[in-house]
Structures are given as C-alpha cells and as structure tokens.
mmCIF file of C-alpha atoms in Angstrom:
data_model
loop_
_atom_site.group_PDB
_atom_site.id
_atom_site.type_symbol
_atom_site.label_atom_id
_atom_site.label_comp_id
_atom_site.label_asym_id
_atom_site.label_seq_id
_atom_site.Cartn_x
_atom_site.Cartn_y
_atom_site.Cartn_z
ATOM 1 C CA UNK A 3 11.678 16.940 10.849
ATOM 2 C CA UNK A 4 13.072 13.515 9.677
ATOM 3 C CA UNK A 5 10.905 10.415 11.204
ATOM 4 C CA UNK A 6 13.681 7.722 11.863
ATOM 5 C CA UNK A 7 12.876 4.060 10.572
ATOM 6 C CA UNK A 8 10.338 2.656 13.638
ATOM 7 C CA UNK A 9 11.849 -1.028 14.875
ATOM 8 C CA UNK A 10 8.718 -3.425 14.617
ATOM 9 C CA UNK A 11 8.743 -3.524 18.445
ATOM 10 C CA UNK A 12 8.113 0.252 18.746
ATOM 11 C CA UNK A 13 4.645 -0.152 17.776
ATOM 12 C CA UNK A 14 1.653 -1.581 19.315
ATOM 13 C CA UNK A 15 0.853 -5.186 16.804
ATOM 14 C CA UNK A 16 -2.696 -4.740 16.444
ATOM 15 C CA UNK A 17 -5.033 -7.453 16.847
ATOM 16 C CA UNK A 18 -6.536 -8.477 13.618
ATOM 17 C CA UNK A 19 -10.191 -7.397 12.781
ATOM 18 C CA UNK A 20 -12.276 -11.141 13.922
ATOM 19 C CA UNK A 21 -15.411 -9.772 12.288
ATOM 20 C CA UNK A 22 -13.417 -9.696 9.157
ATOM 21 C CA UNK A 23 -14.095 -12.601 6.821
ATOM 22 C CA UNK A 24 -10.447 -13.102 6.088
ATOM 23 C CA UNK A 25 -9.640 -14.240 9.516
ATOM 24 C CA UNK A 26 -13.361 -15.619 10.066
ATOM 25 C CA UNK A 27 -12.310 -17.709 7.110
ATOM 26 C CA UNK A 28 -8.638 -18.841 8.914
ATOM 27 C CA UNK A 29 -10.167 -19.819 12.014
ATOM 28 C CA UNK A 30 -12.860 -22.057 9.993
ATOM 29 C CA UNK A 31 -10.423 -23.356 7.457
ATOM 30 C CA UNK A 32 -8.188 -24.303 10.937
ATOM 31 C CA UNK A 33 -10.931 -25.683 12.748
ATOM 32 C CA UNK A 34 -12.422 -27.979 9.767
ATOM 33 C CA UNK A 35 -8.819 -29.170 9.034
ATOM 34 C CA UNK A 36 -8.532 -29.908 12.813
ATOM 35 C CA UNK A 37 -11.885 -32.091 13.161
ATOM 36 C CA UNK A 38 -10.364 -34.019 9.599
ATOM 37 C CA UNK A 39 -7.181 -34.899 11.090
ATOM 38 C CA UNK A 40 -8.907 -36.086 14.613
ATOM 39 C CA UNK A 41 -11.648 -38.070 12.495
ATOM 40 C CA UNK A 42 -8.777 -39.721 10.193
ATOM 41 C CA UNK A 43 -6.207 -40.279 13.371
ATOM 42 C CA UNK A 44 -9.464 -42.324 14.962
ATOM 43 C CA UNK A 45 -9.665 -45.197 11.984
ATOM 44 C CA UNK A 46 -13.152 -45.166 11.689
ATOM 45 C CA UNK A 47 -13.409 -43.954 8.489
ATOM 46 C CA UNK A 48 -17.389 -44.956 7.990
ATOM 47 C CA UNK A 49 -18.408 -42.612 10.378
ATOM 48 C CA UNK A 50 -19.491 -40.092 8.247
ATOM 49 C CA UNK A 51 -21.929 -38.721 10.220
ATOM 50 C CA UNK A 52 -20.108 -38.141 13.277
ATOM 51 C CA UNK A 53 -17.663 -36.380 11.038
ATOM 52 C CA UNK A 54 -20.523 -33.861 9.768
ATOM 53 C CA UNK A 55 -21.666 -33.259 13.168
ATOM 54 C CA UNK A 56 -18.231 -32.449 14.220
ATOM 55 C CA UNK A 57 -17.367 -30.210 11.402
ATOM 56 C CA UNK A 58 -20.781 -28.516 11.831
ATOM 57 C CA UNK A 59 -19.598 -28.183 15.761
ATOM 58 C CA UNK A 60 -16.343 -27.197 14.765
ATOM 59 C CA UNK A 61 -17.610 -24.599 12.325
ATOM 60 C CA UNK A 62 -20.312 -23.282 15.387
ATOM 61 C CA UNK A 63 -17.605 -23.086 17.821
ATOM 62 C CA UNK A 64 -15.071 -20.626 15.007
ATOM 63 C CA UNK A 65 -18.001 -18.400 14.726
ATOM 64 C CA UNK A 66 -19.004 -17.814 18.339
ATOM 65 C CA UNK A 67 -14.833 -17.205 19.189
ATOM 66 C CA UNK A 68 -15.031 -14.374 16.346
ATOM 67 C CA UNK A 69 -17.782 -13.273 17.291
ATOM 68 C CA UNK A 70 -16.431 -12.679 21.321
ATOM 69 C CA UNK A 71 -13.114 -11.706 19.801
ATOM 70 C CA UNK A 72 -14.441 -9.120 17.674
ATOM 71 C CA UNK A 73 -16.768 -7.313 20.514
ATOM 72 C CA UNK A 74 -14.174 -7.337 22.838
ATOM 73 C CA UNK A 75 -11.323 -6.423 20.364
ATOM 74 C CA UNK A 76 -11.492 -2.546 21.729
ATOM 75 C CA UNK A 77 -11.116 -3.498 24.772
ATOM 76 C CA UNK A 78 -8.230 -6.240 24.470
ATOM 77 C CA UNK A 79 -6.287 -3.565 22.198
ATOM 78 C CA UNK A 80 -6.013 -1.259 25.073
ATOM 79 C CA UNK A 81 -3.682 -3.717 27.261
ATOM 80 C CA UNK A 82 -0.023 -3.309 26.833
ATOM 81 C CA UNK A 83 2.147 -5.015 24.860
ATOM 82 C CA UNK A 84 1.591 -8.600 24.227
ATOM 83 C CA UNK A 85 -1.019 -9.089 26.611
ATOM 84 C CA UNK A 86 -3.864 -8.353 23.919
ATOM 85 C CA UNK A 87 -2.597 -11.489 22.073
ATOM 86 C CA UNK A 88 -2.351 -13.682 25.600
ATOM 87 C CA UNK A 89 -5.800 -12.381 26.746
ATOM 88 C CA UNK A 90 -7.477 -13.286 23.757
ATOM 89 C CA UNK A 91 -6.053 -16.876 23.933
ATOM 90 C CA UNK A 92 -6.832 -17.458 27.605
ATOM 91 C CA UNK A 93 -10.415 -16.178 26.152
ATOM 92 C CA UNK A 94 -10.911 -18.998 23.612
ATOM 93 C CA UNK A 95 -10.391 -21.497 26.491
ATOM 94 C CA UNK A 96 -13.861 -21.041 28.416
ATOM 95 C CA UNK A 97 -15.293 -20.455 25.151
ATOM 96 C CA UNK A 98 -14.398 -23.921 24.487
ATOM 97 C CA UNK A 99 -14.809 -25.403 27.530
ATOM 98 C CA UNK A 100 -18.561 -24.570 27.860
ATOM 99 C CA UNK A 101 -19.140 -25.317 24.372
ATOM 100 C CA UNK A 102 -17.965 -28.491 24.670
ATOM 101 C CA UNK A 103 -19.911 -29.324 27.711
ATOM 102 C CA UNK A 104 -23.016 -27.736 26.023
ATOM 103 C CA UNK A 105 -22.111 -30.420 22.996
ATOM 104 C CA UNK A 106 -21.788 -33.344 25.660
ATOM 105 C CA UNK A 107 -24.850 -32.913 27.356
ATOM 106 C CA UNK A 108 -27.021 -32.458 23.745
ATOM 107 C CA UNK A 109 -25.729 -35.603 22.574
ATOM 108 C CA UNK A 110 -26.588 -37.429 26.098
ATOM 109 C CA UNK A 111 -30.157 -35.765 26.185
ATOM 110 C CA UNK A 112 -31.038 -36.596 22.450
ATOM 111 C CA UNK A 113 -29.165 -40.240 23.391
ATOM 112 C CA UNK A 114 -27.419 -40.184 19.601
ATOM 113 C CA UNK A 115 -24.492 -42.103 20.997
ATOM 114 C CA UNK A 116 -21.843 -39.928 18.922
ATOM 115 C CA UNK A 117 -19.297 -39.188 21.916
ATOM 116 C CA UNK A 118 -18.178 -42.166 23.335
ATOM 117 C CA UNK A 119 -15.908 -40.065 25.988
ATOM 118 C CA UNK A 120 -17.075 -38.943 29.226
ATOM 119 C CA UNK A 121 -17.778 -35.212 29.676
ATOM 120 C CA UNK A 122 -14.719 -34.164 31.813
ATOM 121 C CA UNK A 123 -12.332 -36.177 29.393
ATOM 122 C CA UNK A 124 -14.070 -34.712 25.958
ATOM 123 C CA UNK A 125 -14.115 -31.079 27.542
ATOM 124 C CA UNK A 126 -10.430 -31.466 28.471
ATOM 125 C CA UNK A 127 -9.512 -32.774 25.013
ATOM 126 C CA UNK A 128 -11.237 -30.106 23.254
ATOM 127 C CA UNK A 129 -9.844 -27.495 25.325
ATOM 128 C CA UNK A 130 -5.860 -28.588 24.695
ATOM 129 C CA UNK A 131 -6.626 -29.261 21.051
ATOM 130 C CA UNK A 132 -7.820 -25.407 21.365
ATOM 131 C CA UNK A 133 -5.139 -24.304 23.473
ATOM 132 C CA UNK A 134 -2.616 -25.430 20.997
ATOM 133 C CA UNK A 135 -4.789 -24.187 17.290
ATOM 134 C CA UNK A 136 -5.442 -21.000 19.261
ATOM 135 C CA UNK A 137 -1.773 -20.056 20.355
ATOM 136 C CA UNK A 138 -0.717 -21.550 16.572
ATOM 137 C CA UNK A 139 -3.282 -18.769 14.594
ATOM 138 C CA UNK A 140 -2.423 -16.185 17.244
ATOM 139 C CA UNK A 141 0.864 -16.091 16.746
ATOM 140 C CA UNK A 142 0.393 -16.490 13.082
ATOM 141 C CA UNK A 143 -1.510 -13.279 13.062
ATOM 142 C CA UNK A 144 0.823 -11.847 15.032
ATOM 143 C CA UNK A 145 3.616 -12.559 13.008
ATOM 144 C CA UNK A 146 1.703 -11.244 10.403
ATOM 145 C CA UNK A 147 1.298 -7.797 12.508
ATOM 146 C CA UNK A 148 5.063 -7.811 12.347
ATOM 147 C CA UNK A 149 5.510 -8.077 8.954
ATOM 148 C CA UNK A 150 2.940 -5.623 8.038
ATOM 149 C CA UNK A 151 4.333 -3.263 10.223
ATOM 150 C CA UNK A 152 7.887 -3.510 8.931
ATOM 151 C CA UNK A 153 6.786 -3.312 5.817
ATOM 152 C CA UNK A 154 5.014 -0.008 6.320
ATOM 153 C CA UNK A 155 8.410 1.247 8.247
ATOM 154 C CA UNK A 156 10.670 0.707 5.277
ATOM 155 C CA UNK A 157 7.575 2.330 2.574
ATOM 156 C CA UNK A 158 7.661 4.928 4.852
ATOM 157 C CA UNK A 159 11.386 5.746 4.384
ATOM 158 C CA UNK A 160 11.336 4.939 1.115
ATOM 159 C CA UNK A 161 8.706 7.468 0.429
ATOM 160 C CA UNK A 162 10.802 9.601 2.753
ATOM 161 C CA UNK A 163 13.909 9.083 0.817
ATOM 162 C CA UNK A 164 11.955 9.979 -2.354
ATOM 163 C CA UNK A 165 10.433 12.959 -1.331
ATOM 164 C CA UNK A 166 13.589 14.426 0.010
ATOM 165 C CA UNK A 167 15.977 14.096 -3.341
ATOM 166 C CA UNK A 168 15.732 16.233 -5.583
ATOM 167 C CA UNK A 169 18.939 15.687 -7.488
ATOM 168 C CA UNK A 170 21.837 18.096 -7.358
ATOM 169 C CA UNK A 171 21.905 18.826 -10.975
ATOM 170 C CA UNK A 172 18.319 19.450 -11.573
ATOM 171 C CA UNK A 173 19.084 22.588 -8.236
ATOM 172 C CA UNK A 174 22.163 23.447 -9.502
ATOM 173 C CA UNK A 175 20.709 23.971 -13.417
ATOM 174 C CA UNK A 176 17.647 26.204 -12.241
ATOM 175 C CA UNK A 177 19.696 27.948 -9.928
ATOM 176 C CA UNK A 178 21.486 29.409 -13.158
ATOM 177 C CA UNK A 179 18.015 29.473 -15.118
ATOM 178 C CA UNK A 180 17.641 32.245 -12.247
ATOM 179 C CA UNK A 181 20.419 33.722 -12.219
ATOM 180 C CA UNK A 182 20.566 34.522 -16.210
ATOM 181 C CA UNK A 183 16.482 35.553 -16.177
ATOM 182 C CA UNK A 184 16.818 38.129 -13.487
ATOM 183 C CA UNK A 185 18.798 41.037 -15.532
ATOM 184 C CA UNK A 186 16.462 39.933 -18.352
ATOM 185 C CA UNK A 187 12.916 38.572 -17.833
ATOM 186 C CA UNK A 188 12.690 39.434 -13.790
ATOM 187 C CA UNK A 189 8.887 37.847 -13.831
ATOM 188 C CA UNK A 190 10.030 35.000 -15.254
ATOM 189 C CA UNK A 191 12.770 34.582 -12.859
ATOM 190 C CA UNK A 192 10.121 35.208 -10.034
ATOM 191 C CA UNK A 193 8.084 32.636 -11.105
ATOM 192 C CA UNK A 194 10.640 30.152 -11.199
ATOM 193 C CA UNK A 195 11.653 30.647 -8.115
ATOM 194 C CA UNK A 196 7.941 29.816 -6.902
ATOM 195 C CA UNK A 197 7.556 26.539 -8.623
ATOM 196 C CA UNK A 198 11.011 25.734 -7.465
ATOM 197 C CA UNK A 199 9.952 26.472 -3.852
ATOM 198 C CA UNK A 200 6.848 24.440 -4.683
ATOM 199 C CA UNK A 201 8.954 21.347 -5.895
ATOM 200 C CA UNK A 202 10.760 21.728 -2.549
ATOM 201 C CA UNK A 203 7.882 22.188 -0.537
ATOM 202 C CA UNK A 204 6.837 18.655 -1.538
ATOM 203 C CA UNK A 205 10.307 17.160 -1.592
ATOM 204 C CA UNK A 206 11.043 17.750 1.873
ATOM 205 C CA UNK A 207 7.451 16.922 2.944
ATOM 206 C CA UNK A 208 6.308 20.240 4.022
ATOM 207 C CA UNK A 209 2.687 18.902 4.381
ATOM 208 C CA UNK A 210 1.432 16.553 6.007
ATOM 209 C CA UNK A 211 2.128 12.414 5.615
ATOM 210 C CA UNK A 212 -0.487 10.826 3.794
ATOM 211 C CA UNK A 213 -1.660 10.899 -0.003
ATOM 212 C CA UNK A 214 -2.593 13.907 -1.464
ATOM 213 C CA UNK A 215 -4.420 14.022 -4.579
ATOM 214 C CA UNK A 216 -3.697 13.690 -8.698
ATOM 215 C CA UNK A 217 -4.764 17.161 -9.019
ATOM 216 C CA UNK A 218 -2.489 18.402 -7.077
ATOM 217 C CA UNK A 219 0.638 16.071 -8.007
ATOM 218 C CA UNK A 220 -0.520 17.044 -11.978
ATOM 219 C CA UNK A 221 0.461 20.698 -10.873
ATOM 220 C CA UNK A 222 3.906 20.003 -9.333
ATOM 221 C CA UNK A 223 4.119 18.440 -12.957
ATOM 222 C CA UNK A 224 3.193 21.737 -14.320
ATOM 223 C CA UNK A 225 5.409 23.849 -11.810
ATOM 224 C CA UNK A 226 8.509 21.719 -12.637
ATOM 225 C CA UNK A 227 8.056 21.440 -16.399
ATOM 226 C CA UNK A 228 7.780 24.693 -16.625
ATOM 227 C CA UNK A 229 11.395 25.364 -14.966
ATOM 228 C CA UNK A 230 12.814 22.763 -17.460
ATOM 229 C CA UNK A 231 11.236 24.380 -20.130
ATOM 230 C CA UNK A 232 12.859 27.477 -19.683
ATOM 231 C CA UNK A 233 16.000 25.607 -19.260
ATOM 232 C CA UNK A 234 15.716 23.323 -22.125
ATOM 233 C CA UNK A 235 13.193 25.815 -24.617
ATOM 234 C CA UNK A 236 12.526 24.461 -27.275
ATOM 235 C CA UNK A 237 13.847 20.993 -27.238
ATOM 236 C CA UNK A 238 11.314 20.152 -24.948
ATOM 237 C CA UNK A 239 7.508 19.811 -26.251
ATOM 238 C CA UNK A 240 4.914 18.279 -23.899
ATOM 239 C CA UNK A 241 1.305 16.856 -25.284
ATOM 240 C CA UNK A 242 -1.141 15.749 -22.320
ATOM 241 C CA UNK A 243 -4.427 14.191 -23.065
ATOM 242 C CA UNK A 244 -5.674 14.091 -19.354
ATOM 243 C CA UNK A 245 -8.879 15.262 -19.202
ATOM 244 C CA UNK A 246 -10.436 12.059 -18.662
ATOM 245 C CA UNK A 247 -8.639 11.697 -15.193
ATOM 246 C CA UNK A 248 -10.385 12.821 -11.305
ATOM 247 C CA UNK A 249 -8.522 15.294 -10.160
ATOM 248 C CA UNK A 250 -9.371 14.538 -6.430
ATOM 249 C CA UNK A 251 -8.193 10.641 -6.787
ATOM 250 C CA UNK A 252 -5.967 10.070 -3.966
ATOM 251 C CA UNK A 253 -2.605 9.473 -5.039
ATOM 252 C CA UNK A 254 0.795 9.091 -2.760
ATOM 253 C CA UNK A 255 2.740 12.635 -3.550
ATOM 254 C CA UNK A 256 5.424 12.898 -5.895
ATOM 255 C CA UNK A 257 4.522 9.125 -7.456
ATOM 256 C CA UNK A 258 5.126 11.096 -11.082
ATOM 257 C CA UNK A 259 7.268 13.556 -10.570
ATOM 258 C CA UNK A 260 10.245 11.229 -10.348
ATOM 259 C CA UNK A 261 9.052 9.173 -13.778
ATOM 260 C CA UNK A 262 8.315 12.824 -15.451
ATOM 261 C CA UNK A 263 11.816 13.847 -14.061
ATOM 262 C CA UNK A 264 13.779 10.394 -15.474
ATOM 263 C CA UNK A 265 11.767 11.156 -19.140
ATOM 264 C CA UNK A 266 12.686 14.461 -19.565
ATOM 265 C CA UNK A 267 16.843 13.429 -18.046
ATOM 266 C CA UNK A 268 16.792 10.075 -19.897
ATOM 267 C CA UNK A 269 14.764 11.101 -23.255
ATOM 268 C CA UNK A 270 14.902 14.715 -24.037
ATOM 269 C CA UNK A 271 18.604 16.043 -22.664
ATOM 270 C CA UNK A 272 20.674 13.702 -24.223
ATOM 271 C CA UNK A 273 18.843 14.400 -27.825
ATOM 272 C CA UNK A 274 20.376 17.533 -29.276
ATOM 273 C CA UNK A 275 16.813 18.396 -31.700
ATOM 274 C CA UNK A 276 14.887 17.530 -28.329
ATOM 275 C CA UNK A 277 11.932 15.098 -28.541
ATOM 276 C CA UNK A 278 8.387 15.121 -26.972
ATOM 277 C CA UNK A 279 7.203 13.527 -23.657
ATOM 278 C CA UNK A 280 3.993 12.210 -23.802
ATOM 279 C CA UNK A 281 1.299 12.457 -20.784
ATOM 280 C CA UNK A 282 -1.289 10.620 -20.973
ATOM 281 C CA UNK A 283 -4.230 9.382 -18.597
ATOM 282 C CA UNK A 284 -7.754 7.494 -19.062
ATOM 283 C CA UNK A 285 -10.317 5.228 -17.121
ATOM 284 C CA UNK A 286 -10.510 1.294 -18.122
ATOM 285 C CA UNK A 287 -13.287 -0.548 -16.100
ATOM 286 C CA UNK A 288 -12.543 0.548 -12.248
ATOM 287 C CA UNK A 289 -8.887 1.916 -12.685
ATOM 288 C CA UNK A 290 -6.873 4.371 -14.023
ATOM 289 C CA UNK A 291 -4.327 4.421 -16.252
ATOM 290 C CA UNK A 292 -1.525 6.894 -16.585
ATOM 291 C CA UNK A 293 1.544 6.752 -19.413
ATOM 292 C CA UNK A 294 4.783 8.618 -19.490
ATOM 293 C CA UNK A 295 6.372 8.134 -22.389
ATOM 294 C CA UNK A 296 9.536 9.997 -24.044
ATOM 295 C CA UNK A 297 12.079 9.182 -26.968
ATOM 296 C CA UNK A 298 14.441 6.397 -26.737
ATOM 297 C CA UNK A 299 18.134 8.395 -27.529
ATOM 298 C CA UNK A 300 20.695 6.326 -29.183
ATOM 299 C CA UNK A 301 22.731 5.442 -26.502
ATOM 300 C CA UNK A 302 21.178 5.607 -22.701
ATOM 301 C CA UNK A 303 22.075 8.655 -20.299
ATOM 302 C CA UNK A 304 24.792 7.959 -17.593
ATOM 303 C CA UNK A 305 23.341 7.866 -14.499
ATOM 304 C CA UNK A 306 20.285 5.545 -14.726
ATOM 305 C CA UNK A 307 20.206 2.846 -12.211
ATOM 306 C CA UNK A 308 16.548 2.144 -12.086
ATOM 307 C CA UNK A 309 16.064 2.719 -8.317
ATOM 308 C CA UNK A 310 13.196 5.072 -8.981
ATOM 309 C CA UNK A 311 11.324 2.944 -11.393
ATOM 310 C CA UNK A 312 11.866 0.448 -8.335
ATOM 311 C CA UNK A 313 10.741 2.765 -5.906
ATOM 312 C CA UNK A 314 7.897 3.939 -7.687
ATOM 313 C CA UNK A 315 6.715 -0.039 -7.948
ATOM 314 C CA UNK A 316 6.946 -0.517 -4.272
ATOM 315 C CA UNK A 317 4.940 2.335 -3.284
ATOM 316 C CA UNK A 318 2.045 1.555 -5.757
ATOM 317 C CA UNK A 319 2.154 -2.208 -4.436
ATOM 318 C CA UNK A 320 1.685 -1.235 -1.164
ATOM 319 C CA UNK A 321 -0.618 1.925 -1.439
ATOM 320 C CA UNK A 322 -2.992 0.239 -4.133
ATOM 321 C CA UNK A 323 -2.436 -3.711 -3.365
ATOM 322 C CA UNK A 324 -2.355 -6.319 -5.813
ATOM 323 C CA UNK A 325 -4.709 -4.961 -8.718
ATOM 324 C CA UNK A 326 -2.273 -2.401 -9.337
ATOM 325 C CA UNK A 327 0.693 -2.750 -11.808
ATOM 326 C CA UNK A 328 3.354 -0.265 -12.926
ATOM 327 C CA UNK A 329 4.610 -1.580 -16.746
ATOM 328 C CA UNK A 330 7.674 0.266 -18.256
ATOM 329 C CA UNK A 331 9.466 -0.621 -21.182
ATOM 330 C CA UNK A 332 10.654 0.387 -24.966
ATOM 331 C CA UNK A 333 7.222 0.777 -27.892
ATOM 332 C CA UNK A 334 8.058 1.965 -30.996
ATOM 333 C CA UNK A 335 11.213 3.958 -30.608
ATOM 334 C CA UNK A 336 9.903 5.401 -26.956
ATOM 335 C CA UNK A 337 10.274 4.393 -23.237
ATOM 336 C CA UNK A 338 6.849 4.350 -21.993
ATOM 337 C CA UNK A 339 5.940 3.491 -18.379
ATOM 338 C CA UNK A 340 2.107 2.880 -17.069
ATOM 339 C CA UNK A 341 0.572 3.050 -14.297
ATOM 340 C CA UNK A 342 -2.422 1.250 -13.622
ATOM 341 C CA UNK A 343 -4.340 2.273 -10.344
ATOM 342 C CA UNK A 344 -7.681 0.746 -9.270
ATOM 343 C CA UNK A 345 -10.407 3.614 -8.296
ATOM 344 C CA UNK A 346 -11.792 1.891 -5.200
ATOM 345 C CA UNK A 347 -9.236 2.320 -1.974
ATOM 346 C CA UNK A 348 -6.372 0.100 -1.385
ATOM 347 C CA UNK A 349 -4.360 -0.767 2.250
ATOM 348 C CA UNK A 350 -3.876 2.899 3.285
ATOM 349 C CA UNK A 351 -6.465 5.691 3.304
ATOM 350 C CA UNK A 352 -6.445 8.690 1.522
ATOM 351 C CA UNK A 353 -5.433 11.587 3.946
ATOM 352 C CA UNK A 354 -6.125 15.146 3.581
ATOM 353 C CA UNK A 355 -4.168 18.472 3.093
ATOM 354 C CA UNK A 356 -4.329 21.262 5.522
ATOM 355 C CA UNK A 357 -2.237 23.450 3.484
ATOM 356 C CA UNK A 358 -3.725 25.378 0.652
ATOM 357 C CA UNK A 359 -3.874 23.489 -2.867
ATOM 358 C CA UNK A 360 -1.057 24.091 -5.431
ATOM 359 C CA UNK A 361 -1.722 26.232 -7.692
ATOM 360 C CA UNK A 362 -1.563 24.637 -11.576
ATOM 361 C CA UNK A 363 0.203 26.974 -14.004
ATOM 362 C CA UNK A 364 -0.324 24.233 -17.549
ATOM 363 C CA UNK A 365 2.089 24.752 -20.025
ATOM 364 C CA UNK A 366 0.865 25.079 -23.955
ATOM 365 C CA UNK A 367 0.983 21.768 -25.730
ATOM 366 C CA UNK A 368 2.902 21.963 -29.062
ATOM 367 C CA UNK A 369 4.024 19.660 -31.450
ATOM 368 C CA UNK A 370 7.697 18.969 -32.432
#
C-alpha cells in the first residue's frame, strides 16, 4: 500500500531536544545578543562590568531554561497540538521571574549598586524582554519542525517514486529474455524470473521503510545484472573491486540500482561491441566511496533527463547530511559517478529487515 504525501500539519512538530548543544547554543547566542543590545540602547558604554555580570546572568538564566525544558520535554510532547510549544513558553516566564528576583536581591545584599531599578520594575522588564525572545526562538524552532518535516514528506515520496519504477522497457525486454529461455535453457529462465521478482520485491517496497543494508542492495545488483546479461551477453562485461566495502553499512534501498541501471542503458546498449561498467568501492578516512563508471558512446541515449542522478543526490543529502557528496561526470572517455558516504550515522537511523536477506548470485568478472 501507497503512503500518500503527509501535509506538515498531519504530524505532531516535535519539540526540539534543549539538552542538545545546538539549541543550548541558540538560546545563549540569543540571550548574549539580547543583554548587548540592552547595554548599548542604555549609553553607558564604560560600564563594562555591569555588562559582564549581565552576560554572565544572561548566560545562567539560558542554561537553567534548557535545563527545565529538557526534563520536562516528555512530558510537554504529550499535549496536543500546539500546546507543547505554548506550555513551554508560559514555562520560561516564572523561570525568569524568580531568577530575576533572585538577581535583585544578590545585588541588594552584596550592596554592588549594579541595578539601579527597583525589584518589581527589573522583574517585569526581564520577564517581557523574555516573553518576546522566548515566543521569537519558539517559533523559530517551530518553523524549523515544519520544514524538517516537509522535507522528510517529499524524500519520502521521492524514495517512493523511485522504488516503484522500474521502467517499462527494462519489464518488457526480460519478459522476452523469458519467453525465448524457456523452450531452451528452462533453469535459466527460472532463475530469471526470481531475480526479476526480487527487483520487484524492492521496487514496490515489499519490506519494510527504512534503510536496508549495502550487502543486500550489492545483491539486487547481482540479481539484475544478471537478467541484463542474458539479455545483452556478451556486450556487457562487469569488473567489481568491492571487497574493501561493509556489507552491513546501512544504506537507503535501491540508491544504486538506478545509477547501475542508467550505466548499463546510457553506456553499454547504445555501443554495438558493448563496453565494461566498472564497480568499484573503498574506505577513505571515515567514509566510503563507491564509483559507477561505464563508456561514454558517441552520441548520448534518448531518454536521459537526469532526474535519477537528481534523485539519487537528494536522498544521500538527506539520509547522510552534509559530509556526503554524490560527483558524476565524464574521465577519460567514461561517465563515472561517486558516491561518497560518511561511516558514522547521519539524520535518519538505520532500520532493520524482517524479511529474509537476498540472496547474492555474483556474476564472473571478465575483461572486454
């Protein structure tokens, strides 16, 4: 069953993590930027040391409203709707409140003279300067939320989109590998019909959502070069050097399959001698890097539009972050195109099959 694309609204925005030092860091950065512009919109610009004790007040106050925030996150996450984001903003005003009369009452005690205000007037400034910083980085975060939510919807049709095309030709010519192997090579036929099944088992995202693993996308490699090779024989020579590569690294299903699939339409079919596609895989410092390359034909195949490339790019950005890149271009008479995917985990975690593993059926390397 198809999941429809979720609207932003359908979800629950959850609050962000306040332990985290990312939004420790925003809430700091926001308070010492408010305590400047207060200190600067006052004139006195010699006071230096009543700026340092507010910045240092400023800075205490941040860490004790992360610190509430995250220990009662649980619980604010359970209210409905918006109301997590309201109660944690109707939190930060006692927080602030008592702080600031803590603040008052150390500076009258230890007579340093550095609040000229009365108690009730300082509290009640402090608290609307926090009332309006607090709603401002709430709804920041929450905006943020939004956006990261929206953007998982549309990766999650995308990858939806991918997984369920497998292109009419590719069916259509394996359909008639088949059909002429039954009346001659009947195992052969059989087993093509198994990887084929295989392909589609992916495709139309017969397991569950979630990554599944290199191993096991490095066999649906295996299961649909072999039904091109039978279609294509020997025009089509594959060399793999990936030994080097960790067969259980978590990798979003059918990432290669497509790029395998455009090398062997884009590089091998149009060349009547055939050509060789290239597979190969390594680790550099704390990533992994994985090339597909294939011959560059005279003129390019109709058909090519790039959306898979594309594709391809926005999952990795999203499943690996940043540190990842996906390169693709012409070297040396080939179209190469590599992958570069940091080992340690990116934004989404790795999830788990419950179906059994795919069985890898490697096809002989040979040379041209």
């Amino acid at each position: 069953m198809r999941f429809a694309l979720p609207h932003p609204h359908d979800e629950p925005s959850p609050l962000p993590d306040f332990c985290s030092l990312p939004v420790l860091f925003t809430l700091l950065v926001t308070g010492a930027l408010a305590a400047t512009v207060v200190w600067l919109a006052a004139g006195d610009h010699h006071d230096l040391a009543g700026y340092s004790v507010g910045i240092l007040f400023v800075t205490w106050l941040a860490l004790v409203i992360g610190v509430v925030l995250c220990l009662l996150r649980a619980w604010l996450q359970r209210l409905p709707g918006h109301l997590p984001y309201l109660a944690a903003w109707l939190l930060m005003m006692p927080i602030v409140g008592a702080a600031s009369w803590m603040a008052h009452g150390l500076d009258e005690a230890l007579r340093m003279g550095l609040l000229r205000d009365g108690a009730a007037g300082f509290v009640r400034d402090n608290v609307l300067i926090a009332a309006l910083l607090g709603a401002a980085i709430l709804r920041y975060f929450y905006v943020a939320a939004q956006w990261r939510l929206r953007l998982a919807a549309v990766t999650r049709a995308q990858v939806e989109a991918l997984q369920a095309r497998i292109r009419p030709h590719f069916l259509f010519n394996s359909m008639n590998t088949v059909a002429a192997l039954i009346p001659v090579d009947p195992v052969a036929a059989e087993r093509t019909v198994e990887d084929l099944a295989e392909l589609f088992r992916a495709a139309l995202g017969q397991y569950e959502q979630g990554d599944g693993t290199l191993g096991e996308e490095l066999a649906l490699l295996d299961r649909y070069l072999a039904i091109e090779q039978l279609r294509l024989g020997e025009r089509l020579h594959v060399e793999r050097e990936l030994d080097d590569l960790p067969r259980e690294f978590p990798l979003p299903r059918l990432l290669l399959q497509p790029l395998l699939e455009n090398a062997v339409r884009h590089g091998i079919q149009p060349l009547r001698e055939g050509g060789v596609v290239t597979l190969r895989g390594a680790r550099e410092g704390g990533a992994i890097v994985i090339e597909i390359a294939n011959p560059l034909p005279p003129s390019p195949a109709r058909g090519g539009n790039g959306h898979g490339l594309d594709s391809v790019r926005r999952r990795v950005a999203f499943r690996y972050g940043p540190r990842a890149t996906v390169q693709a271009g012409p070297q040396d008479q080939r179209y190469v195109v590599s992958l570069r995917l940091p080992l340690e985990s990116g934004p989404l975690k790795a999830g788990s099959l419950k179906a059994g593993p795919l069985k890898s059926r490697p096809l002989k390397s040979r040379g041209p």
